[in-house]
Amino acid sequence: MSYTLGKRSRQRLEGVHPDLVRIVERAIEITDVDFMVLEGLRTVERQEELFSSGASRTMNSRHLTGHAVDLGAYVASSVRWDWPLYHKIADAMKQAANELNIPIQWGGDWSSFKDGPHFQLPHSDYPVIVKVKEAA
Ligand SMILES: [Zn+2]
């Protein structure tokens, strides 16, 4: 069984780092669980919303620089949030990253505030200086 990325998923990969796109493109070929890209590059305004609502714990998100994607498990035409599905997606993402020799971090491996849909390129290998816009 092999899945493909849909049109919306492809659109949401625009602005995402090409190495991370390659991992996602390989992972969809080998995953046991279908997934869609929920979010890639994020604006500072959206990050501020997520941060103030508690949905995100940082203003230094890798989404702001295109170094992160959120993937949603897609089962029977809807996005599902059951953890076992995300472990399977993570297996595919890690295998894809390993094949491509690109480092990847999964939010589900974090010790606190686990984030199953979240995958990112590590700061250590992909450093960036984030310029956060000053409030007017
Ligand atoms: Zn995320």
Short mmCIF file of N, CA and C and ligand atoms in Angstrom, two decimals:
data_model
loop_
_atom_site.label_atom_id
_atom_site.label_comp_id
_atom_site.label_asym_id
_atom_site.label_seq_id
_atom_site.Cartn_x
_atom_site.Cartn_y
_atom_site.Cartn_z
N MET A 1 0.86 -1.20 0.00
CA MET A 1 0.00 0.00 0.00
C MET A 1 0.88 1.23 0.00
N SER A 2 0.62 2.10 -0.95
CA SER A 2 1.41 3.32 -1.01
C SER A 2 0.48 4.52 -1.17
N TYR A 3 0.77 5.57 -0.42
CA TYR A 3 -0.06 6.77 -0.47
C TYR A 3 0.66 7.86 -1.24
N THR A 4 -0.08 8.91 -1.58
CA THR A 4 0.53 10.07 -2.23
C THR A 4 0.07 11.33 -1.51
N LEU A 5 0.86 12.38 -1.68
CA LEU A 5 0.48 13.66 -1.08
C LEU A 5 -0.61 14.31 -1.93
N GLY A 6 -1.64 14.82 -1.30
CA GLY A 6 -2.70 15.53 -2.01
C GLY A 6 -2.28 16.95 -2.35
N LYS A 7 -3.16 17.61 -3.08
CA LYS A 7 -2.86 18.96 -3.55
C LYS A 7 -2.67 19.94 -2.39
N ARG A 8 -3.57 19.83 -1.39
CA ARG A 8 -3.44 20.73 -0.24
C ARG A 8 -2.14 20.50 0.51
N SER A 9 -1.78 19.22 0.67
CA SER A 9 -0.52 18.92 1.35
C SER A 9 0.65 19.55 0.61
N ARG A 10 0.63 19.44 -0.71
CA ARG A 10 1.73 20.03 -1.50
C ARG A 10 1.78 21.54 -1.33
N GLN A 11 0.60 22.15 -1.34
CA GLN A 11 0.57 23.61 -1.17
C GLN A 11 1.13 24.01 0.19
N ARG A 12 0.83 23.20 1.19
CA ARG A 12 1.29 23.53 2.55
C ARG A 12 2.77 23.27 2.74
N LEU A 13 3.41 22.63 1.77
CA LEU A 13 4.86 22.43 1.84
C LEU A 13 5.62 23.59 1.20
N GLU A 14 4.88 24.53 0.64
CA GLU A 14 5.55 25.69 0.03
C GLU A 14 6.25 26.50 1.12
N GLY A 15 7.51 26.83 0.87
CA GLY A 15 8.27 27.60 1.84
C GLY A 15 8.96 26.74 2.89
N VAL A 16 8.68 25.43 2.88
CA VAL A 16 9.34 24.51 3.81
C VAL A 16 10.71 24.13 3.25
N HIS A 17 11.67 23.96 4.15
CA HIS A 17 13.04 23.62 3.74
C HIS A 17 13.03 22.37 2.86
N PRO A 18 13.77 22.42 1.72
CA PRO A 18 13.75 21.29 0.77
C PRO A 18 14.14 19.94 1.39
N ASP A 19 15.02 19.94 2.38
CA ASP A 19 15.40 18.66 3.01
C ASP A 19 14.22 18.05 3.75
N LEU A 20 13.44 18.89 4.39
CA LEU A 20 12.27 18.40 5.12
C LEU A 20 11.18 17.94 4.13
N VAL A 21 11.06 18.65 3.03
CA VAL A 21 10.11 18.24 1.97
C VAL A 21 10.49 16.86 1.44
N ARG A 22 11.78 16.63 1.25
CA ARG A 22 12.23 15.32 0.74
C ARG A 22 11.85 14.20 1.71
N ILE A 23 11.99 14.47 3.00
CA ILE A 23 11.64 13.46 4.00
C ILE A 23 10.14 13.15 3.92
N VAL A 24 9.33 14.21 3.85
CA VAL A 24 7.87 14.02 3.79
C VAL A 24 7.49 13.24 2.53
N GLU A 25 8.13 13.60 1.42
CA GLU A 25 7.81 12.94 0.14
C GLU A 25 8.18 11.46 0.15
N ARG A 26 9.28 11.14 0.84
CA ARG A 26 9.66 9.73 0.95
C ARG A 26 8.76 9.02 1.97
N ALA A 27 8.46 9.68 3.05
CA ALA A 27 7.67 9.05 4.12
C ALA A 27 6.28 8.64 3.62
N ILE A 28 5.67 9.45 2.78
CA ILE A 28 4.32 9.12 2.30
C ILE A 28 4.34 7.84 1.46
N GLU A 29 5.49 7.53 0.88
CA GLU A 29 5.60 6.31 0.07
C GLU A 29 5.69 5.05 0.92
N ILE A 30 6.20 5.20 2.14
CA ILE A 30 6.49 4.01 2.95
C ILE A 30 5.62 3.89 4.20
N THR A 31 4.81 4.91 4.47
CA THR A 31 4.03 4.89 5.72
C THR A 31 2.90 3.86 5.69
N ASP A 32 2.63 3.28 6.85
CA ASP A 32 1.48 2.38 7.01
C ASP A 32 0.18 3.16 7.19
N VAL A 33 0.32 4.40 7.65
CA VAL A 33 -0.84 5.26 7.93
C VAL A 33 -0.78 6.47 7.00
N ASP A 34 -1.85 6.70 6.28
CA ASP A 34 -1.89 7.86 5.39
C ASP A 34 -1.85 9.14 6.23
N PHE A 35 -1.24 10.17 5.70
CA PHE A 35 -1.21 11.44 6.41
C PHE A 35 -1.32 12.60 5.44
N MET A 36 -1.71 13.76 5.98
CA MET A 36 -1.70 14.98 5.19
C MET A 36 -0.88 16.03 5.92
N VAL A 37 -0.39 16.99 5.15
CA VAL A 37 0.35 18.09 5.76
C VAL A 37 -0.67 19.10 6.27
N LEU A 38 -0.65 19.35 7.58
CA LEU A 38 -1.59 20.30 8.16
C LEU A 38 -1.04 21.72 8.12
N GLU A 39 0.27 21.82 8.36
CA GLU A 39 0.88 23.15 8.39
C GLU A 39 2.38 23.05 8.18
N GLY A 40 2.92 24.02 7.46
CA GLY A 40 4.36 24.09 7.26
C GLY A 40 4.85 25.43 7.76
N LEU A 41 5.16 26.29 6.80
CA LEU A 41 5.62 27.64 7.14
C LEU A 41 4.50 28.41 7.83
N ARG A 42 4.87 29.12 8.90
CA ARG A 42 3.87 29.81 9.72
C ARG A 42 4.28 31.28 9.85
N THR A 43 3.29 32.17 9.83
CA THR A 43 3.60 33.59 10.01
C THR A 43 3.78 33.90 11.50
N VAL A 44 4.47 34.98 11.77
CA VAL A 44 4.66 35.42 13.16
C VAL A 44 3.30 35.70 13.80
N GLU A 45 2.38 36.27 13.03
CA GLU A 45 1.05 36.59 13.55
C GLU A 45 0.34 35.32 14.03
N ARG A 46 0.43 34.27 13.21
CA ARG A 46 -0.24 33.01 13.59
C ARG A 46 0.45 32.39 14.80
N GLN A 47 1.80 32.47 14.84
CA GLN A 47 2.51 31.93 15.98
C GLN A 47 2.09 32.65 17.27
N GLU A 48 1.92 33.97 17.18
CA GLU A 48 1.49 34.75 18.34
C GLU A 48 0.12 34.28 18.83
N GLU A 49 -0.77 33.98 17.87
CA GLU A 49 -2.10 33.46 18.23
C GLU A 49 -1.98 32.13 18.97
N LEU A 50 -1.19 31.22 18.39
CA LEU A 50 -1.04 29.89 18.98
C LEU A 50 -0.39 29.97 20.35
N PHE A 51 0.58 30.88 20.46
CA PHE A 51 1.31 31.04 21.71
C PHE A 51 0.37 31.58 22.78
N SER A 52 -0.41 32.62 22.46
CA SER A 52 -1.28 33.20 23.49
C SER A 52 -2.43 32.27 23.85
N SER A 53 -2.83 31.36 22.92
CA SER A 53 -3.90 30.42 23.26
C SER A 53 -3.37 29.19 23.99
N GLY A 54 -2.05 29.06 24.07
CA GLY A 54 -1.47 27.91 24.77
C GLY A 54 -1.25 26.71 23.86
N ALA A 55 -1.61 26.84 22.59
CA ALA A 55 -1.43 25.73 21.65
C ALA A 55 0.05 25.53 21.31
N SER A 56 0.83 26.59 21.47
CA SER A 56 2.27 26.47 21.28
C SER A 56 2.96 27.07 22.49
N ARG A 57 4.13 26.50 22.85
CA ARG A 57 4.83 26.97 24.04
C ARG A 57 6.00 27.88 23.71
N THR A 58 6.15 28.22 22.44
CA THR A 58 7.32 28.99 22.07
C THR A 58 6.99 30.04 21.03
N MET A 59 7.72 31.13 21.05
CA MET A 59 7.67 32.09 19.95
C MET A 59 8.86 31.86 19.03
N ASN A 60 9.64 30.84 19.34
CA ASN A 60 10.83 30.54 18.55
C ASN A 60 10.60 29.25 17.76
N SER A 61 9.38 29.08 17.25
CA SER A 61 8.99 27.84 16.58
C SER A 61 9.76 27.66 15.28
N ARG A 62 10.08 26.43 14.98
CA ARG A 62 10.73 26.11 13.72
C ARG A 62 9.79 26.29 12.52
N HIS A 63 8.50 26.41 12.81
CA HIS A 63 7.56 26.68 11.71
C HIS A 63 7.81 28.05 11.09
N LEU A 64 8.30 28.98 11.89
CA LEU A 64 8.48 30.36 11.41
C LEU A 64 9.54 30.44 10.32
N THR A 65 10.44 29.49 10.29
CA THR A 65 11.55 29.52 9.33
C THR A 65 11.45 28.40 8.31
N GLY A 66 10.35 27.68 8.30
CA GLY A 66 10.18 26.60 7.33
C GLY A 66 10.95 25.35 7.68
N HIS A 67 11.32 25.20 8.95
CA HIS A 67 12.06 24.01 9.38
C HIS A 67 11.18 22.99 10.09
N ALA A 68 9.85 23.17 10.02
CA ALA A 68 8.95 22.24 10.71
C ALA A 68 7.69 22.01 9.89
N VAL A 69 7.14 20.82 10.05
CA VAL A 69 5.82 20.52 9.48
C VAL A 69 4.97 19.81 10.54
N ASP A 70 3.66 20.01 10.43
CA ASP A 70 2.71 19.23 11.22
C ASP A 70 1.98 18.30 10.27
N LEU A 71 1.96 17.02 10.60
CA LEU A 71 1.29 16.02 9.78
C LEU A 71 0.08 15.49 10.53
N GLY A 72 -1.01 15.28 9.81
CA GLY A 72 -2.21 14.74 10.42
C GLY A 72 -2.49 13.36 9.87
N ALA A 73 -2.73 12.40 10.78
CA ALA A 73 -3.11 11.05 10.34
C ALA A 73 -4.46 11.13 9.64
N TYR A 74 -4.55 10.49 8.48
CA TYR A 74 -5.74 10.60 7.65
C TYR A 74 -6.32 9.20 7.46
N VAL A 75 -7.44 8.97 8.13
CA VAL A 75 -8.05 7.65 8.12
C VAL A 75 -9.53 7.80 7.78
N ALA A 76 -9.98 7.03 6.80
CA ALA A 76 -11.39 7.07 6.39
C ALA A 76 -11.87 8.50 6.18
N SER A 77 -11.10 9.25 5.42
CA SER A 77 -11.46 10.61 5.00
C SER A 77 -11.54 11.63 6.12
N SER A 78 -10.91 11.34 7.25
CA SER A 78 -10.84 12.41 8.26
C SER A 78 -9.52 12.35 9.01
N VAL A 79 -9.15 13.49 9.57
CA VAL A 79 -7.92 13.58 10.35
C VAL A 79 -8.19 13.02 11.74
N ARG A 80 -7.33 12.14 12.19
CA ARG A 80 -7.50 11.49 13.49
C ARG A 80 -6.32 11.83 14.39
N TRP A 81 -6.58 11.79 15.69
CA TRP A 81 -5.54 12.24 16.62
C TRP A 81 -5.05 11.12 17.53
N ASP A 82 -5.43 9.88 17.29
CA ASP A 82 -5.00 8.76 18.15
C ASP A 82 -3.48 8.59 18.10
N TRP A 83 -2.89 8.51 19.27
CA TRP A 83 -1.43 8.41 19.35
C TRP A 83 -0.81 7.27 18.55
N PRO A 84 -1.40 6.06 18.58
CA PRO A 84 -0.74 4.96 17.85
C PRO A 84 -0.53 5.29 16.37
N LEU A 85 -1.43 6.06 15.79
CA LEU A 85 -1.28 6.44 14.38
C LEU A 85 -0.03 7.30 14.19
N TYR A 86 0.22 8.15 15.18
CA TYR A 86 1.36 9.07 15.06
C TYR A 86 2.69 8.36 15.25
N HIS A 87 2.66 7.30 16.06
CA HIS A 87 3.87 6.49 16.18
C HIS A 87 4.21 5.86 14.83
N LYS A 88 3.19 5.44 14.10
CA LYS A 88 3.44 4.83 12.78
C LYS A 88 3.94 5.87 11.78
N ILE A 89 3.35 7.05 11.82
CA ILE A 89 3.83 8.12 10.93
C ILE A 89 5.26 8.48 11.28
N ALA A 90 5.55 8.55 12.57
CA ALA A 90 6.92 8.87 13.01
C ALA A 90 7.90 7.80 12.55
N ASP A 91 7.48 6.55 12.59
CA ASP A 91 8.35 5.47 12.09
C ASP A 91 8.71 5.72 10.62
N ALA A 92 7.70 6.09 9.83
CA ALA A 92 7.94 6.34 8.40
C ALA A 92 8.83 7.56 8.20
N MET A 93 8.59 8.61 8.97
CA MET A 93 9.39 9.84 8.84
C MET A 93 10.85 9.57 9.24
N LYS A 94 11.02 8.80 10.30
CA LYS A 94 12.39 8.51 10.76
C LYS A 94 13.11 7.61 9.77
N GLN A 95 12.39 6.63 9.23
CA GLN A 95 13.01 5.76 8.23
C GLN A 95 13.40 6.56 6.99
N ALA A 96 12.49 7.44 6.54
CA ALA A 96 12.77 8.27 5.36
C ALA A 96 13.99 9.16 5.62
N ALA A 97 14.04 9.78 6.80
CA ALA A 97 15.15 10.66 7.15
C ALA A 97 16.46 9.88 7.17
N ASN A 98 16.38 8.67 7.69
CA ASN A 98 17.56 7.81 7.77
C ASN A 98 18.06 7.45 6.37
N GLU A 99 17.14 7.08 5.49
CA GLU A 99 17.51 6.75 4.11
C GLU A 99 18.18 7.93 3.42
N LEU A 100 17.68 9.12 3.69
CA LEU A 100 18.17 10.33 3.02
C LEU A 100 19.36 10.95 3.75
N ASN A 101 19.66 10.38 4.92
CA ASN A 101 20.75 10.89 5.73
C ASN A 101 20.54 12.35 6.15
N ILE A 102 19.31 12.64 6.53
CA ILE A 102 18.93 13.97 7.00
C ILE A 102 18.42 13.81 8.44
N PRO A 103 18.91 14.63 9.37
CA PRO A 103 18.43 14.49 10.75
C PRO A 103 17.00 15.01 10.90
N ILE A 104 16.23 14.37 11.78
CA ILE A 104 14.84 14.80 12.00
C ILE A 104 14.54 14.66 13.49
N GLN A 105 13.69 15.54 13.97
CA GLN A 105 13.21 15.43 15.35
C GLN A 105 11.69 15.34 15.32
N TRP A 106 11.18 14.45 16.19
CA TRP A 106 9.72 14.27 16.29
C TRP A 106 9.23 14.84 17.62
N GLY A 107 8.17 15.64 17.55
CA GLY A 107 7.60 16.22 18.76
C GLY A 107 7.09 15.18 19.74
N GLY A 108 6.76 14.00 19.24
CA GLY A 108 6.30 12.92 20.12
C GLY A 108 7.39 12.34 20.99
N ASP A 109 8.65 12.64 20.68
CA ASP A 109 9.77 12.18 21.49
C ASP A 109 10.13 13.16 22.59
N TRP A 110 9.49 14.33 22.60
CA TRP A 110 9.81 15.32 23.62
C TRP A 110 9.31 14.84 24.97
N SER A 111 10.03 15.22 26.01
CA SER A 111 9.69 14.70 27.34
C SER A 111 8.49 15.43 27.93
N SER A 112 8.31 16.70 27.56
CA SER A 112 7.11 17.40 28.02
C SER A 112 6.44 18.04 26.83
N PHE A 113 5.14 18.28 26.94
CA PHE A 113 4.35 18.86 25.87
C PHE A 113 4.57 18.10 24.56
N LYS A 114 4.33 16.80 24.60
CA LYS A 114 4.51 15.96 23.41
C LYS A 114 3.62 16.46 22.28
N ASP A 115 4.17 16.49 21.09
CA ASP A 115 3.50 17.05 19.93
C ASP A 115 3.57 16.04 18.78
N GLY A 116 2.60 15.12 18.77
CA GLY A 116 2.62 14.01 17.82
C GLY A 116 2.67 14.39 16.35
N PRO A 117 1.94 15.43 15.93
CA PRO A 117 1.95 15.79 14.51
C PRO A 117 3.22 16.51 14.05
N HIS A 118 4.08 16.93 14.99
CA HIS A 118 5.16 17.86 14.68
C HIS A 118 6.50 17.18 14.37
N PHE A 119 7.08 17.57 13.25
CA PHE A 119 8.42 17.10 12.86
C PHE A 119 9.26 18.32 12.48
N GLN A 120 10.54 18.29 12.85
CA GLN A 120 11.37 19.44 12.53
C GLN A 120 12.82 19.04 12.27
N LEU A 121 13.51 19.91 11.51
CA LEU A 121 14.94 19.78 11.33
C LEU A 121 15.59 20.38 12.57
N PRO A 122 16.60 19.71 13.15
CA PRO A 122 17.19 20.19 14.42
C PRO A 122 17.89 21.54 14.28
N HIS A 123 17.79 22.35 15.32
CA HIS A 123 18.51 23.62 15.39
C HIS A 123 20.01 23.42 15.17
N SER A 124 20.52 22.35 15.77
CA SER A 124 21.98 22.15 15.75
C SER A 124 22.51 21.97 14.33
N ASP A 125 21.72 21.32 13.48
CA ASP A 125 22.15 21.08 12.10
C ASP A 125 21.66 22.15 11.13
N TYR A 126 20.59 22.82 11.52
CA TYR A 126 19.99 23.84 10.65
C TYR A 126 19.76 25.12 11.46
N PRO A 127 20.85 25.78 11.84
CA PRO A 127 20.69 26.98 12.68
C PRO A 127 20.12 28.14 11.88
N VAL A 128 19.35 28.97 12.54
CA VAL A 128 18.83 30.19 11.93
C VAL A 128 18.74 31.27 12.99
N ILE A 129 18.80 32.49 12.54
CA ILE A 129 18.53 33.61 13.43
C ILE A 129 17.12 34.08 13.09
N VAL A 130 16.22 33.93 14.04
CA VAL A 130 14.82 34.33 13.79
C VAL A 130 14.67 35.80 14.10
N LYS A 131 14.19 36.52 13.11
CA LYS A 131 13.90 37.93 13.32
C LYS A 131 12.43 38.07 13.64
N VAL A 132 12.13 38.31 14.88
CA VAL A 132 10.73 38.48 15.29
C VAL A 132 10.38 39.95 15.12
N LYS A 133 9.29 40.16 14.41
CA LYS A 133 8.88 41.52 14.10
C LYS A 133 8.51 42.25 15.40
N GLU A 134 9.00 43.48 15.53
CA GLU A 134 8.65 44.29 16.69
C GLU A 134 7.20 44.75 16.58
N ALA A 135 6.52 44.77 17.70
CA ALA A 135 5.15 45.30 17.69
C ALA A 135 5.19 46.80 17.43
N ALA A 136 4.27 47.27 16.64
CA ALA A 136 4.26 48.69 16.27
C ALA A 136 3.82 49.54 17.47
ZN ZN B 1 4.38 21.90 14.64
#
